[in-house]
Amino acid sequence: MTDLRRSANIAHIKTTLEIYMSRLAEFRKLEQQLAAQLAELETLKNDTGLKKEIEFETKLRGLLGEYGFSLREIVGILDPQAASGRKSAPVTAEKKTRKAREMKVYKNPLTGEVVETKGGNHKLLKAWKGQFGEEVENWLVK
């Protein structure tokens, strides 16, 4: 019985030791993570750009309090379109207007039919070009 008790005690001690070791490992891991975060924090504290941003925010919040404005009101003053929830229209170059197409008048010498068009997409003109080919360009009156 004593051997059985010893085995049980040893197993219990091993289990307890494993629990403490895993907690110790977790503690050391968290300690390392904390040290890394503290080092990163120190780096940020020495960053001149961050210092300027903090100073700007402090002064801005002071002015907001002094004049009784909220951030939303300031955004509305500086960018009314953003404040209303609409996206601002992108800045585009001036639209170039195309020159209006000239009216072309074709007269079929065989039938006397006349076609007036500003483009080459006229149904009858296409039919003529399909039947007579490039000769239709010679029928241009105006």
PDB file of C-alpha atoms in Angstrom:
ATOM      1  CA  MET A   1       0.000   0.000   0.000  1.00  0.00           C
ATOM      2  CA  THR A   2       2.785   2.375   0.751  1.00  0.00           C
ATOM      3  CA  ASP A   3       4.186   1.984  -2.753  1.00  0.00           C
ATOM      4  CA  LEU A   4       0.764   2.684  -4.174  1.00  0.00           C
ATOM      5  CA  ARG A   5       0.458   5.768  -1.994  1.00  0.00           C
ATOM      6  CA  ARG A   6       3.908   6.928  -2.988  1.00  0.00           C
ATOM      7  CA  SER A   7       3.031   6.531  -6.676  1.00  0.00           C
ATOM      8  CA  ALA A   8      -0.153   8.527  -6.177  1.00  0.00           C
ATOM      9  CA  ASN A   9       1.733  11.237  -4.292  1.00  0.00           C
ATOM     10  CA  ILE A  10       4.412  11.390  -6.971  1.00  0.00           C
ATOM     11  CA  ALA A  11       1.757  11.664  -9.705  1.00  0.00           C
ATOM     12  CA  HIS A  12       0.004  14.414  -7.749  1.00  0.00           C
ATOM     13  CA  ILE A  13       3.279  16.282  -7.251  1.00  0.00           C
ATOM     14  CA  LYS A  14       4.094  15.978 -10.980  1.00  0.00           C
ATOM     15  CA  THR A  15       0.674  17.341 -11.943  1.00  0.00           C
ATOM     16  CA  THR A  16       0.967  20.216  -9.476  1.00  0.00           C
ATOM     17  CA  LEU A  17       4.500  20.968 -10.682  1.00  0.00           C
ATOM     18  CA  GLU A  18       3.359  20.979 -14.341  1.00  0.00           C
ATOM     19  CA  ILE A  19       0.563  23.417 -13.482  1.00  0.00           C
ATOM     20  CA  TYR A  20       2.978  25.750 -11.704  1.00  0.00           C
ATOM     21  CA  MET A  21       5.530  25.451 -14.521  1.00  0.00           C
ATOM     22  CA  SER A  22       2.930  26.294 -17.170  1.00  0.00           C
ATOM     23  CA  ARG A  23       1.781  29.292 -15.095  1.00  0.00           C
ATOM     24  CA  LEU A  24       5.414  30.337 -14.679  1.00  0.00           C
ATOM     25  CA  ALA A  25       5.972  30.033 -18.441  1.00  0.00           C
ATOM     26  CA  GLU A  26       2.836  32.103 -19.080  1.00  0.00           C
ATOM     27  CA  PHE A  27       4.014  34.714 -16.569  1.00  0.00           C
ATOM     28  CA  ARG A  28       7.436  34.992 -18.239  1.00  0.00           C
ATOM     29  CA  LYS A  29       5.850  35.235 -21.690  1.00  0.00           C
ATOM     30  CA  LEU A  30       3.566  38.067 -20.536  1.00  0.00           C
ATOM     31  CA  GLU A  31       6.520  39.749 -18.853  1.00  0.00           C
ATOM     32  CA  GLN A  32       8.458  39.696 -22.162  1.00  0.00           C
ATOM     33  CA  GLN A  33       5.472  41.091 -24.059  1.00  0.00           C
ATOM     34  CA  LEU A  34       5.113  43.880 -21.515  1.00  0.00           C
ATOM     35  CA  ALA A  35       8.811  44.739 -21.807  1.00  0.00           C
ATOM     36  CA  ALA A  36       8.484  44.911 -25.610  1.00  0.00           C
ATOM     37  CA  GLN A  37       5.419  47.175 -25.347  1.00  0.00           C
ATOM     38  CA  LEU A  38       7.190  49.457 -22.853  1.00  0.00           C
ATOM     39  CA  ALA A  39      10.159  49.754 -25.220  1.00  0.00           C
ATOM     40  CA  GLU A  40       7.789  50.643 -28.071  1.00  0.00           C
ATOM     41  CA  LEU A  41       6.080  53.218 -25.844  1.00  0.00           C
ATOM     42  CA  GLU A  42       9.433  54.840 -25.045  1.00  0.00           C
ATOM     43  CA  THR A  43      10.231  55.033 -28.756  1.00  0.00           C
ATOM     44  CA  LEU A  44       6.890  56.745 -29.414  1.00  0.00           C
ATOM     45  CA  LYS A  45       7.449  59.195 -26.550  1.00  0.00           C
ATOM     46  CA  ASN A  46      10.661  60.354 -28.249  1.00  0.00           C
ATOM     47  CA  ASP A  47       9.056  60.696 -31.703  1.00  0.00           C
ATOM     48  CA  THR A  48       9.011  64.392 -32.698  1.00  0.00           C
ATOM     49  CA  GLY A  49       6.098  63.923 -35.109  1.00  0.00           C
ATOM     50  CA  LEU A  50       3.967  62.427 -32.354  1.00  0.00           C
ATOM     51  CA  LYS A  51       4.960  65.236 -29.998  1.00  0.00           C
ATOM     52  CA  LYS A  52       3.762  67.791 -32.570  1.00  0.00           C
ATOM     53  CA  GLU A  53       0.453  65.948 -33.020  1.00  0.00           C
ATOM     54  CA  ILE A  54      -0.125  65.822 -29.258  1.00  0.00           C
ATOM     55  CA  GLU A  55       0.701  69.527 -28.935  1.00  0.00           C
ATOM     56  CA  PHE A  56      -1.650  70.367 -31.823  1.00  0.00           C
ATOM     57  CA  GLU A  57      -4.492  68.314 -30.343  1.00  0.00           C
ATOM     58  CA  THR A  58      -4.022  69.927 -26.929  1.00  0.00           C
ATOM     59  CA  LYS A  59      -4.070  73.446 -28.378  1.00  0.00           C
ATOM     60  CA  LEU A  60      -7.031  72.628 -30.644  1.00  0.00           C
ATOM     61  CA  ARG A  61      -9.089  71.229 -27.774  1.00  0.00           C
ATOM     62  CA  GLY A  62      -8.215  74.333 -25.746  1.00  0.00           C
ATOM     63  CA  LEU A  63      -9.469  76.583 -28.540  1.00  0.00           C
ATOM     64  CA  LEU A  64     -12.620  74.491 -28.934  1.00  0.00           C
ATOM     65  CA  GLY A  65     -13.354  74.901 -25.243  1.00  0.00           C
ATOM     66  CA  GLU A  66     -12.495  78.591 -25.264  1.00  0.00           C
ATOM     67  CA  TYR A  67     -14.853  79.351 -28.158  1.00  0.00           C
ATOM     68  CA  GLY A  68     -17.499  76.738 -27.351  1.00  0.00           C
ATOM     69  CA  PHE A  69     -17.263  74.758 -30.593  1.00  0.00           C
ATOM     70  CA  SER A  70     -17.423  70.994 -31.086  1.00  0.00           C
ATOM     71  CA  LEU A  71     -15.220  69.044 -33.481  1.00  0.00           C
ATOM     72  CA  ARG A  72     -18.247  68.385 -35.706  1.00  0.00           C
ATOM     73  CA  GLU A  73     -18.941  72.136 -35.960  1.00  0.00           C
ATOM     74  CA  ILE A  74     -15.327  72.839 -36.923  1.00  0.00           C
ATOM     75  CA  VAL A  75     -15.456  70.169 -39.627  1.00  0.00           C
ATOM     76  CA  GLY A  76     -18.680  71.778 -40.863  1.00  0.00           C
ATOM     77  CA  ILE A  77     -16.942  75.147 -41.074  1.00  0.00           C
ATOM     78  CA  LEU A  78     -13.826  73.825 -42.811  1.00  0.00           C
ATOM     79  CA  ASP A  79     -15.513  71.267 -45.087  1.00  0.00           C
ATOM     80  CA  PRO A  80     -19.311  71.687 -45.320  1.00  0.00           C
ATOM     81  CA  GLN A  81     -19.728  68.750 -47.704  1.00  0.00           C
ATOM     82  CA  ALA A  82     -18.003  66.359 -45.285  1.00  0.00           C
ATOM     83  CA  ALA A  83     -20.174  67.596 -42.427  1.00  0.00           C
ATOM     84  CA  SER A  84     -23.370  66.940 -44.363  1.00  0.00           C
ATOM     85  CA  GLY A  85     -22.289  63.360 -44.981  1.00  0.00           C
ATOM     86  CA  ARG A  86     -21.862  63.764 -48.717  1.00  0.00           C
ATOM     87  CA  LYS A  87     -18.663  62.897 -50.443  1.00  0.00           C
ATOM     88  CA  SER A  88     -16.986  65.899 -51.935  1.00  0.00           C
ATOM     89  CA  ALA A  89     -16.961  65.945 -55.696  1.00  0.00           C
ATOM     90  CA  PRO A  90     -13.586  65.009 -57.103  1.00  0.00           C
ATOM     91  CA  VAL A  91     -11.729  67.831 -58.745  1.00  0.00           C
ATOM     92  CA  THR A  92     -11.743  67.197 -62.474  1.00  0.00           C
ATOM     93  CA  ALA A  93     -10.323  69.018 -65.403  1.00  0.00           C
ATOM     94  CA  GLU A  94     -12.716  71.087 -67.453  1.00  0.00           C
ATOM     95  CA  LYS A  95     -14.814  68.952 -69.739  1.00  0.00           C
ATOM     96  CA  LYS A  96     -13.829  69.461 -73.313  1.00  0.00           C
ATOM     97  CA  THR A  97     -16.840  70.009 -75.498  1.00  0.00           C
ATOM     98  CA  ARG A  98     -16.713  68.312 -78.805  1.00  0.00           C
ATOM     99  CA  LYS A  99     -17.173  70.328 -81.936  1.00  0.00           C
ATOM    100  CA  ALA A 100     -20.669  69.812 -83.289  1.00  0.00           C
ATOM    101  CA  ARG A 101     -20.711  67.563 -86.313  1.00  0.00           C
ATOM    102  CA  GLU A 102     -21.546  69.091 -89.636  1.00  0.00           C
ATOM    103  CA  MET A 103     -24.708  68.093 -91.409  1.00  0.00           C
ATOM    104  CA  LYS A 104     -23.923  66.036 -94.511  1.00  0.00           C
ATOM    105  CA  VAL A 105     -26.396  65.695 -97.339  1.00  0.00           C
ATOM    106  CA  TYR A 106     -26.197  62.768 -99.747  1.00  0.00           C
ATOM    107  CA  LYS A 107     -28.307  62.534-102.933  1.00  0.00           C
ATOM    108  CA  ASN A 108     -28.712  59.231-104.720  1.00  0.00           C
ATOM    109  CA  PRO A 109     -28.377  60.049-108.457  1.00  0.00           C
ATOM    110  CA  LEU A 110     -30.318  56.936-109.451  1.00  0.00           C
ATOM    111  CA  THR A 111     -33.444  57.450-107.318  1.00  0.00           C
ATOM    112  CA  GLY A 112     -33.172  61.114-106.322  1.00  0.00           C
ATOM    113  CA  GLU A 113     -33.492  60.185-102.621  1.00  0.00           C
ATOM    114  CA  VAL A 114     -31.812  62.561-100.149  1.00  0.00           C
ATOM    115  CA  VAL A 115     -30.257  61.617 -96.798  1.00  0.00           C
ATOM    116  CA  GLU A 116     -29.311  64.253 -94.235  1.00  0.00           C
ATOM    117  CA  THR A 117     -27.074  63.013 -91.409  1.00  0.00           C
ATOM    118  CA  LYS A 118     -24.473  64.224 -88.935  1.00  0.00           C
ATOM    119  CA  GLY A 119     -22.875  60.790 -88.671  1.00  0.00           C
ATOM    120  CA  GLY A 120     -22.400  57.667 -90.694  1.00  0.00           C
ATOM    121  CA  ASN A 121     -24.926  55.653 -88.717  1.00  0.00           C
ATOM    122  CA  HIS A 122     -27.964  56.412 -90.902  1.00  0.00           C
ATOM    123  CA  LYS A 123     -29.875  53.292 -91.942  1.00  0.00           C
ATOM    124  CA  LEU A 124     -30.421  54.249 -95.595  1.00  0.00           C
ATOM    125  CA  LEU A 125     -26.860  55.588 -95.959  1.00  0.00           C
ATOM    126  CA  LYS A 126     -25.522  52.273 -94.652  1.00  0.00           C
ATOM    127  CA  ALA A 127     -27.686  50.393 -97.130  1.00  0.00           C
ATOM    128  CA  TRP A 128     -26.357  52.525 -99.990  1.00  0.00           C
ATOM    129  CA  LYS A 129     -22.760  51.984 -98.854  1.00  0.00           C
ATOM    130  CA  GLY A 130     -23.415  48.245 -98.657  1.00  0.00           C
ATOM    131  CA  GLN A 131     -24.814  48.231-102.196  1.00  0.00           C
ATOM    132  CA  PHE A 132     -22.635  50.844-103.953  1.00  0.00           C
ATOM    133  CA  GLY A 133     -19.513  50.944-101.728  1.00  0.00           C
ATOM    134  CA  GLU A 134     -17.200  53.960-101.738  1.00  0.00           C
ATOM    135  CA  GLU A 135     -19.063  55.530-104.668  1.00  0.00           C
ATOM    136  CA  VAL A 136     -21.626  56.856-102.135  1.00  0.00           C
ATOM    137  CA  GLU A 137     -19.045  59.407-100.889  1.00  0.00           C
ATOM    138  CA  ASN A 138     -19.173  61.001-104.356  1.00  0.00           C
ATOM    139  CA  TRP A 139     -22.916  61.625-103.806  1.00  0.00           C
ATOM    140  CA  LEU A 140     -22.137  64.139-101.052  1.00  0.00           C
ATOM    141  CA  VAL A 141     -23.951  67.365-101.893  1.00  0.00           C
ATOM    142  CA  LYS A 142     -23.149  69.440 -98.854  1.00  0.00           C
TER     143      LYS A 142
END
